[in-house]
XYZ file of C-alpha atoms in Angstrom:
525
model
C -41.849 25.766 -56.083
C -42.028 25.450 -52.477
C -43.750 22.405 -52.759
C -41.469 20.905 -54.743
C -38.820 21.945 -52.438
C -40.527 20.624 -48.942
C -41.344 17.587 -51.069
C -37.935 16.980 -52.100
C -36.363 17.737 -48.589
C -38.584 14.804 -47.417
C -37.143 12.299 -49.313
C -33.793 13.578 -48.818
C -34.374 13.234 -45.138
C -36.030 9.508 -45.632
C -32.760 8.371 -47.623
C -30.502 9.808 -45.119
C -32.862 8.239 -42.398
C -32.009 4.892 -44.363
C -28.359 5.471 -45.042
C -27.951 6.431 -41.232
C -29.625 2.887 -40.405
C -27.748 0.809 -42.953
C -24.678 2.757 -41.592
C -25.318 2.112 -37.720
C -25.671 -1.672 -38.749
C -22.110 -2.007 -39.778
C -19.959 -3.212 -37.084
C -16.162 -2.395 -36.632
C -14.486 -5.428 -36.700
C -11.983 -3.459 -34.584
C -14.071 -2.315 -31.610
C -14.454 -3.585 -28.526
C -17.370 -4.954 -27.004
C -18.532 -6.591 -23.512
C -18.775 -9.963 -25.333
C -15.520 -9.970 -27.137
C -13.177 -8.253 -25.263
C -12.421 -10.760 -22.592
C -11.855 -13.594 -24.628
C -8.198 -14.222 -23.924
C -5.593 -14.385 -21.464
C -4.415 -11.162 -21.458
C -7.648 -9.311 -21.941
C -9.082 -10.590 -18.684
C -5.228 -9.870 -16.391
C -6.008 -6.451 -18.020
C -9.734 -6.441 -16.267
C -8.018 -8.234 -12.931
C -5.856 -5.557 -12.489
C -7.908 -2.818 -13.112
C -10.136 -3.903 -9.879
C -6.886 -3.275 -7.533
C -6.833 0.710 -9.126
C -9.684 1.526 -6.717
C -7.795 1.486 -3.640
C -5.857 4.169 -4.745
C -9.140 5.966 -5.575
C -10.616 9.189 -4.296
C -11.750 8.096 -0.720
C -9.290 5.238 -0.189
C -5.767 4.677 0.369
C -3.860 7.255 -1.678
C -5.489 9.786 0.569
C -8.457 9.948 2.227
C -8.677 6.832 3.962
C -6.422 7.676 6.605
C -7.730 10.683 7.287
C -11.222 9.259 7.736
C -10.332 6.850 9.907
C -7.661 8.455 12.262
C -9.464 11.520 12.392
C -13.033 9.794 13.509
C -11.018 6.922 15.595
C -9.160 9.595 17.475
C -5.755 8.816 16.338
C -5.096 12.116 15.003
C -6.309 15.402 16.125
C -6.566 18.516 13.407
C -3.740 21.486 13.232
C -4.990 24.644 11.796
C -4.109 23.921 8.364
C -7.284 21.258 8.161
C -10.117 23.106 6.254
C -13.112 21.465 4.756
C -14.693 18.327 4.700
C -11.339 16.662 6.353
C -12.200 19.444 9.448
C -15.673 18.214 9.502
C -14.774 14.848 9.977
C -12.536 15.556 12.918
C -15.155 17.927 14.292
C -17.773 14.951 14.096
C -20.134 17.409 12.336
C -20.349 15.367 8.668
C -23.862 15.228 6.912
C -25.236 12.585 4.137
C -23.919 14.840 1.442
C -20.321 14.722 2.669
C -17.998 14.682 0.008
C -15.393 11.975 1.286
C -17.418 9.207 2.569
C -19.720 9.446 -0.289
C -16.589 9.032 -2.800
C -15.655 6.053 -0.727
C -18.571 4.821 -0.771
C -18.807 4.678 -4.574
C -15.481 3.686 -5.274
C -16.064 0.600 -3.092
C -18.620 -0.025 -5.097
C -17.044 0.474 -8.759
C -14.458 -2.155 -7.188
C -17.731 -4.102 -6.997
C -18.862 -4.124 -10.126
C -15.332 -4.212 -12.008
C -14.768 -7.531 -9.882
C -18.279 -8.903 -10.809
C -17.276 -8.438 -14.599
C -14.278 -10.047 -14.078
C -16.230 -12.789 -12.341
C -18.810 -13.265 -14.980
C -16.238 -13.371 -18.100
C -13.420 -14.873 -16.357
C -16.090 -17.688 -15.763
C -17.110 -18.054 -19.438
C -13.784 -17.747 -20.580
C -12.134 -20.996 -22.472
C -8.519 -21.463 -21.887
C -6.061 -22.406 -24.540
C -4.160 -24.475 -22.267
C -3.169 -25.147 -18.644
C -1.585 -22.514 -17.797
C -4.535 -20.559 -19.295
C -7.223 -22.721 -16.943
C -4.816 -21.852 -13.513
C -4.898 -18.331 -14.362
C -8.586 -18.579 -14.561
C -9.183 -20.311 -11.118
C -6.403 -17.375 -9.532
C -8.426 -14.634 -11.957
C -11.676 -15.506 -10.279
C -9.999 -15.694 -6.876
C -8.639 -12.496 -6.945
C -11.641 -10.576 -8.102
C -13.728 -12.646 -4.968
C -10.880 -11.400 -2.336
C -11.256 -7.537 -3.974
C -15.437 -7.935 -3.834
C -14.891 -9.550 -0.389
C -12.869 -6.251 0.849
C -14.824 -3.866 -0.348
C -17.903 -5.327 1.260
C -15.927 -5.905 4.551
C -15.503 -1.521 4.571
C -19.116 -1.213 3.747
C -20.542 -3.583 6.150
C -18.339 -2.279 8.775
C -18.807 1.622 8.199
C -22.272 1.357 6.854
C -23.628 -1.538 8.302
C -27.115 -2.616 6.085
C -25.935 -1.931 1.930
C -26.923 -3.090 -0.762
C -25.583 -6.118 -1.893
C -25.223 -6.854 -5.823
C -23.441 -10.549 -6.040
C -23.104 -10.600 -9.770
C -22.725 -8.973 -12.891
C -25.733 -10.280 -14.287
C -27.792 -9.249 -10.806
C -26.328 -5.678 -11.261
C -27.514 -4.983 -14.497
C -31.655 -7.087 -13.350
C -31.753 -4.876 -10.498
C -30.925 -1.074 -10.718
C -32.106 -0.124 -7.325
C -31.148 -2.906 -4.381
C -32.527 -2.914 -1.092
C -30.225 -3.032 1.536
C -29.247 -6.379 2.756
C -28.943 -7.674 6.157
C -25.496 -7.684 7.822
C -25.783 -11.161 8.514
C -26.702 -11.505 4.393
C -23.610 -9.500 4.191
C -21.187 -11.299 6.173
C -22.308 -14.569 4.607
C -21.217 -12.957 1.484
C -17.915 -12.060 2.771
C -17.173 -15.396 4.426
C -18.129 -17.423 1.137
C -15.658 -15.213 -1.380
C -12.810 -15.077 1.056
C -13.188 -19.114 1.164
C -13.502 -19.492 -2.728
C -10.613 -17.080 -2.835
C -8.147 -19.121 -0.246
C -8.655 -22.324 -2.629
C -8.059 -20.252 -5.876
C -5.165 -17.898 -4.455
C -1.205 -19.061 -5.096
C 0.983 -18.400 -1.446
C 3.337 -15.963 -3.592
C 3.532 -14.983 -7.113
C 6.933 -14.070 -9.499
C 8.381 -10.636 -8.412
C 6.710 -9.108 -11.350
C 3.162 -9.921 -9.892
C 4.082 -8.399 -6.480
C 1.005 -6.703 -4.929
C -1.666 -9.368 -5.925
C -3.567 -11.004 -3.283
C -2.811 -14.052 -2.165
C -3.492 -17.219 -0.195
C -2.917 -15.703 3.040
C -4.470 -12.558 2.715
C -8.020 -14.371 1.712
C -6.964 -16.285 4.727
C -5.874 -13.154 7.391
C -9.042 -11.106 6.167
C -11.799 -13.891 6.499
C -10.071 -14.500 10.207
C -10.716 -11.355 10.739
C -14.309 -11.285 9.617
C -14.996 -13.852 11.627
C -13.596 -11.647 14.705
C -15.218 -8.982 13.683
C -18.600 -10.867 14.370
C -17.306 -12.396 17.511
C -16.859 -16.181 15.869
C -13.737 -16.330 18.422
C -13.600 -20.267 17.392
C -13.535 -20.055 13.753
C -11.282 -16.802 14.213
C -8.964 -18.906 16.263
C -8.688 -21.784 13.760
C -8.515 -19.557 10.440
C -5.921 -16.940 11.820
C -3.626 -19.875 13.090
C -3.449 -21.341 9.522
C -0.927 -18.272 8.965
C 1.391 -19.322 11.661
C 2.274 -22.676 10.091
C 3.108 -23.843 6.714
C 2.889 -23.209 4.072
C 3.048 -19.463 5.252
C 6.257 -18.002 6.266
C 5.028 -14.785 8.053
C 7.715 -13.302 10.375
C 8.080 -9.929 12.079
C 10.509 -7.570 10.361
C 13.054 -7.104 12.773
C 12.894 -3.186 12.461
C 9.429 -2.090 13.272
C 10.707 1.108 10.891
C 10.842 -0.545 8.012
C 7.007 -1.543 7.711
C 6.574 2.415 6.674
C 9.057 3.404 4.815
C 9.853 3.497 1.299
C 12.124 -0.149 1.100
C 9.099 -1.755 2.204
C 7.749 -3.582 -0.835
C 8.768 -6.924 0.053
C 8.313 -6.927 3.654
C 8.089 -10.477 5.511
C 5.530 -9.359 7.730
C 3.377 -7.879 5.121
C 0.188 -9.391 4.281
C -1.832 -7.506 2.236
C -0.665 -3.847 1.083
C -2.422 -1.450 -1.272
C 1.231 -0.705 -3.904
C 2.518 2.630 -3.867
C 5.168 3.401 -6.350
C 8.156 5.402 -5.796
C 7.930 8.580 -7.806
C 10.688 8.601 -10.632
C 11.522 11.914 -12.644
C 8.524 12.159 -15.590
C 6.094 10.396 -13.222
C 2.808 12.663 -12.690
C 3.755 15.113 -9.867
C 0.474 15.883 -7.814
C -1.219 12.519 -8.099
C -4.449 13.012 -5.976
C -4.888 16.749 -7.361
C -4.713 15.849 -10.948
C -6.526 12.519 -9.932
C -9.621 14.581 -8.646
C -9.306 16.835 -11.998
C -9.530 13.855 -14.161
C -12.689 12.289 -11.880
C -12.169 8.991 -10.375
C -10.814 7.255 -12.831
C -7.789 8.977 -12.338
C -3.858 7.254 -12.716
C -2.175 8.063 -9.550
C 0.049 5.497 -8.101
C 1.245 7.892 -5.029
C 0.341 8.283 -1.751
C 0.160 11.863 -0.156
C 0.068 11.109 3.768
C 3.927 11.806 3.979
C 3.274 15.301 2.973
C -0.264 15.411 4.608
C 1.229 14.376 7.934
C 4.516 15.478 7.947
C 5.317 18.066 10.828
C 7.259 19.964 8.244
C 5.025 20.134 5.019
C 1.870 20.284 5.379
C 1.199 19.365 9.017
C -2.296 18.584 8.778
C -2.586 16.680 11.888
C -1.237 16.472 15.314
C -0.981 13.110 17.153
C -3.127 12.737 19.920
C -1.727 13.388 23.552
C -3.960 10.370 24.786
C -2.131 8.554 22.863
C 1.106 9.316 23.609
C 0.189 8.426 27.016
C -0.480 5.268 26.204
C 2.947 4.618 25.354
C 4.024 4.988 29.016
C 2.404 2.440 31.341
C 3.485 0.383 34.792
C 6.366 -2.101 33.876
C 4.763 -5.530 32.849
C 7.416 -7.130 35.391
C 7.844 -4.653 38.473
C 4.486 -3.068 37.906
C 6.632 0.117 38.353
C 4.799 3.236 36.532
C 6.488 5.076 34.261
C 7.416 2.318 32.072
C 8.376 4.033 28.510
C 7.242 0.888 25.420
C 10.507 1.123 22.914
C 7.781 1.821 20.162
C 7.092 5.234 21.152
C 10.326 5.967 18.931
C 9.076 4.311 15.808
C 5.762 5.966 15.971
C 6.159 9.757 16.829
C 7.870 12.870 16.764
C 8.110 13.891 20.837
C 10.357 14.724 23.536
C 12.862 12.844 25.253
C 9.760 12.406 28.184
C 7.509 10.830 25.942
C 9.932 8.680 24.206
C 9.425 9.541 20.921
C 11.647 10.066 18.591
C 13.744 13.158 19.204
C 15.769 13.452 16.307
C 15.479 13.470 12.240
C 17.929 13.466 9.088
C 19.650 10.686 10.291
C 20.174 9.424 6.655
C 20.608 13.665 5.252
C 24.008 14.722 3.788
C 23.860 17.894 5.830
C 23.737 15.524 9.092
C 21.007 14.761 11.911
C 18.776 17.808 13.072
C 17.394 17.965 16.420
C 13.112 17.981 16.089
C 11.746 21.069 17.325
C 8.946 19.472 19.945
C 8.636 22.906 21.407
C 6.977 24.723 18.268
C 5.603 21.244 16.292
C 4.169 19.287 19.494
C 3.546 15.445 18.771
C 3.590 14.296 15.276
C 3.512 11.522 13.379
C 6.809 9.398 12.082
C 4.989 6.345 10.547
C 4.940 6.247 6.852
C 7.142 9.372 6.700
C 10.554 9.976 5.043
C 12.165 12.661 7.043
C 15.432 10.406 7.858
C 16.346 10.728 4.264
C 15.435 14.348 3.762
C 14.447 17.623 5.808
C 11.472 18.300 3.725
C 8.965 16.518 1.396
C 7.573 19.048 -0.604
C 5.151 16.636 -2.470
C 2.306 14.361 -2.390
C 4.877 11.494 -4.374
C 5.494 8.950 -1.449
C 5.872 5.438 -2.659
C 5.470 3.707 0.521
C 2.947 1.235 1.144
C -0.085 0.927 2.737
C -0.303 -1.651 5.462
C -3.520 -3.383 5.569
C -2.919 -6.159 6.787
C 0.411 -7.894 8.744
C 1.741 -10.514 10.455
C 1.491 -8.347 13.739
C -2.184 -7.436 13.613
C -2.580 -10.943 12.863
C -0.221 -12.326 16.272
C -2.599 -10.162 18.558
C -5.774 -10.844 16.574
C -5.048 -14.374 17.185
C -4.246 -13.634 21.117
C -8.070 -11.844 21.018
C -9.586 -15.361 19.962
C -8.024 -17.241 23.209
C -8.198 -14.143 25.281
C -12.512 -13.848 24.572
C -12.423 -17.265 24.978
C -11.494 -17.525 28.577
C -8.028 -18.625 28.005
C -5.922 -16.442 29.363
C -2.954 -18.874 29.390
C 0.625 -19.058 27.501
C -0.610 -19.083 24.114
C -2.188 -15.827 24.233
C 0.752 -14.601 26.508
C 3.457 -16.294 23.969
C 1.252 -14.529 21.184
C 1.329 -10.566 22.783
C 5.108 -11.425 24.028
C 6.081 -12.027 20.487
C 4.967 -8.838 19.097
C 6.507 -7.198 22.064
C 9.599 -9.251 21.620
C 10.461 -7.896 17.871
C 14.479 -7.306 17.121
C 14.257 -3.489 17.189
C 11.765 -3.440 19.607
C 12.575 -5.833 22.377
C 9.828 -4.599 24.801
C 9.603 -6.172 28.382
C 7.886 -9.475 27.873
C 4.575 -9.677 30.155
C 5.197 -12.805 32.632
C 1.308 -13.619 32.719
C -1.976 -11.673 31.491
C -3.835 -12.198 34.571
C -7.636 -12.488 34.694
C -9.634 -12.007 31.565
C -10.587 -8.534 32.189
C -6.961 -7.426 32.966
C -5.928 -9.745 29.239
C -8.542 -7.505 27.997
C -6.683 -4.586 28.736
C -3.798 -5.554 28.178
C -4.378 -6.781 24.237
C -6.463 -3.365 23.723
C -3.437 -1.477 24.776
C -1.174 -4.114 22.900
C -3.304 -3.170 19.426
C -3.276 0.696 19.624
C 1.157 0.641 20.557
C 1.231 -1.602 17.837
C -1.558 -0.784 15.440
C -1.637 3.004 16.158
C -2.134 5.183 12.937
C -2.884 2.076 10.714
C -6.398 2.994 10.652
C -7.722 -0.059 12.797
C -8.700 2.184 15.708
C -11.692 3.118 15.230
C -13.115 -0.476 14.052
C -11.544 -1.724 17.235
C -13.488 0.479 19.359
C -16.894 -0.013 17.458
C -16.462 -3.814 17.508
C -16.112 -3.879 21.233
C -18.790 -1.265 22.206
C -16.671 0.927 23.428
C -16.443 3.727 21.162
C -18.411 6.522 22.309
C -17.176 6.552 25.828
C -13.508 5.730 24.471
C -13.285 8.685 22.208
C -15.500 11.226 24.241
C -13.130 10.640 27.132
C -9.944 11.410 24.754
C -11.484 14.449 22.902
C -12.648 16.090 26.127
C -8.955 15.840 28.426
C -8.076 17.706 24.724
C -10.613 20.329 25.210
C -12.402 19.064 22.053
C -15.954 19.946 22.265
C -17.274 18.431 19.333
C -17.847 14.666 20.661
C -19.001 11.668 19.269
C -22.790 10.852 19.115
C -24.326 7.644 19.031
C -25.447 7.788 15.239
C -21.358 7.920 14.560
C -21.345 4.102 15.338
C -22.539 3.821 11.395
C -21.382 6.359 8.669
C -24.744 8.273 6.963
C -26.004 6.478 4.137
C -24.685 8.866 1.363
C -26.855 11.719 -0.298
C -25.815 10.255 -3.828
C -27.040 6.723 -2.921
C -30.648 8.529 -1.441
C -30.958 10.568 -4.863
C -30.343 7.716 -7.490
C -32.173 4.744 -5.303
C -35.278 4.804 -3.897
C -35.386 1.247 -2.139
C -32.429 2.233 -0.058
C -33.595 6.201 0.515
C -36.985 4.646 1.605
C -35.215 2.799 4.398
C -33.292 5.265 6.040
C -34.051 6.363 9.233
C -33.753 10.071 11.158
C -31.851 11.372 7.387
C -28.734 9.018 8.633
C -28.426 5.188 8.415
């Protein structure tokens, strides 16, 4: 009987065997699949857009960016209520394994791959018609500026990564080496040129956000300053000062950070932050870290991060306050106050910043209380329109690039150059000059060392808290001394060493490749 039994359960388990096999053949028509998915129009827009969502992922602009950046640049100092990995950062004590920079690092790299699978279908793709093939060429375009980016952070914090330049690469080679920067920068430089043909100057308003012509054309300027290719930088950054780009200064410096800024004229590229509307999601980055990722947000929490009275994470600097007051460009007079001081921080009446908030609040304007909140930070905060926050659901923006940076970036190109002339002057004086700023206009720049210092200073008034700081510093090889000098008049004793000129090469990446975690040196870069 028990032979018969075993016996019989054999074949039972050798037809279901079969059936199973017979059944796993069967294909749902239905389903999705790599090779039919993005086979039309609105299948691939789908796949475009989804390589923008990782700028709002964990380590990037909905949150942690700006911390990184200001905190390790200097342009914000911790408060008591900074705990964790955010303290370690400003405490310059990070490892490997820390959490932040190891999230950014791997969401830089799922933009990578998300754009190389747009490239690689978007490519192979048919159009119906020709609206169909101009989408494609844009399509393609778009993904290259979003691969081009995230490269441009990881060559820049990270220096030698690895460097996957396809889809079909990705999937050959599991475990990169790390590429040379120069391999890396060629990279960069090719995409951002393929995406300046392929780009449209605007889209329709419903399209607002995408990248365009002149933000593959600002970033690869910018790439080439970065690597000191002042000539190239010169002729590709002036391209955005003539047609067919209409780039002007807003006239109220305020209105770059705030919540009506969508549309600005001076705006460039932006990472799209939506106002938060009753039924919206109400802790975005919390329930974004509970759901991995991957999550949905479309907030940004530095309002209430930042904001003297939520969460008041972060102080601003005093050294940079002082900066703000300086010997009159005219008289040479010290004590010179620049009208941006106002636009940029909460302070005393001393300092020039801004001494007053509520302005737009039904219950009227409240005096801020400098004596028991110190300097803090009134870019991309809301308090005009309301005492208190009380959420992580800004909508405003996130300025990456603008016409501004671009202005003084430009003046950088003549100024390392030698030419210390009216062009770089007429550029620096034009910032300076802005509607609601109206600073006193510099009548000459001098030497080249005193242009120098003048355009440094220029880019942190203008620039400050716009996380462009810290690369300034590390591109002109001044960092260490720079920051040291700050932290220490602030009695910070945790300084910056000289293995902080390059992030660590994450723990993760060390674990899961061992080309890269054989090329590391001293357990850092």
């Amino acid at each position: 009987m028990k032979k018969i039994i075993k016996y019989s359960m054999v074949i039972l388990v050798v037809i279901n065997i079969g059936s199973c096999k017979k059944s796993l053949e069967l294909k749902n028509p239905n389903a999705y699949t790599f090779d039919t998915y993005f086979t039309n129009d609105a299948a691939i827009n789908q796949a475009v857009i989804a390589t923008y969502a990782p700028l709002l992922h964990i380590g990037m602009w909905a949150r942690e960016y700006y911390f990184i950046y200001d905190l390790i640049g200097w342009d914000a100092k911790p408060d008591a209520p900074l705990q964790g990995d955010l303290l370690q950062l400003s405490q310059m004590n990070f490892e490997p394994s820390h959490f932040y920079l190891s999230e950014q690092w791997k969401t830089l790299y799922r933009m990578i791959y998300r754009t190389n699978v747009v490239i690689d279908r978007t490519t192979i793709w048919q159009p119906a018609n020709n609206v169909e093939r101009i989408n494609k060429v844009q399509y393609i375009a778009e993904a290259k500026f979003l691969r081009a980016y995230a490269y441009f952070n990881l060559v820049n914090a990270w220096g030698r990564v690895p460097l996957h330049t396809s889809y079909q690469e990705t999937t050959d080679n599991k475990f990169p080496s790390r590429a040379s920067v120069t391999e890396i920068w060629a990279f960069i430089e090719q995409d951002l040129k393929d995406a300046e043909t392929g780009l449209p100057v605007q889209y329709p308003s419903q399209w607002l956000g995408r990248v365009t012509k002149g933000a593959a054309v600002a970033l690869l300027g910018k790439s080439y300053l970065y690597q000191k290719k002042w000539a190239a930088a010169q002729a590709t950054l002036t391209k955005l000062t003539i047609a067919p780009f209409t780039y002007t200064l807003a006239d109220n410096y305020n209105d770059l950070f705030s919540q009506t800024n969508q549309t600005n004229p001076e705006t460039i590229f932006q990472v799209m932050n939506k106002k938060w509307q009753e039924g919206d999601r109400e802790d975005y980055f919390e329930d974004s870290q509970e759901r991995g990722a991957f999550g949905l947000g479309t907030h940004s929490a530095r309002a209430q991060e930042y904001g003297f009275n939520d969460w008041a994470n972060v102080f601003v600097p005093n050294s940079l306050v002082q900066i703000f007051t300086y010997p009159n460009p005219v008289t040479n007079i010290p004590g010179y106050i620049d009208p941006r001081a106002k636009y940029t921080f909460y302070g005393d009446v001393a300092s020039g910043g801004q001494t007053d908030y509520c302005q737009k609040c039904a219950t009227g304007i409240i005096s801020y209380p400098f004596s028991t909140r110190g300097y803090r930070w009134l870019k991309y905060e809301y308090y005009d329109e309301q005492p208190q926050l009380e959420d992580t659901k800004s909508g405003i923006n996130g300025q990456v690039i603008r016409y501004a940076d671009v202005l003084l970036m430009l003046a950088e190109t003549y100024i390392q150059q030698g030419n210390t002339g009216s062009a770089p002057l007429n550029l620096i004086n034009q910032v300076r000059s802005r509607l609601s700023v109206n600073a006193v206009a510099y009548p000459s720049l001098g030497s080249q060392a005193a242009a120098f210092e003048i355009l440094k200073r220029e880019r942190r008034l203008e620039l400050s808290g716009e996380q462009v700081r810290f690369f300034d510093l590390i591109r002109w090889g001044i960092a260490k001394q720079t920051i040291n000098a700050e932290r220490t008049s602030e009695g910070e004793t945790h300084l910056f060493q000289d293995k902080n000129l390059l992030f660590p090469i994450p723990q993760y990446e060390k674990d899961t490749n061992p080309n890269v975690a054989k090329d590391i040196k001293d357990d850092w870069n």
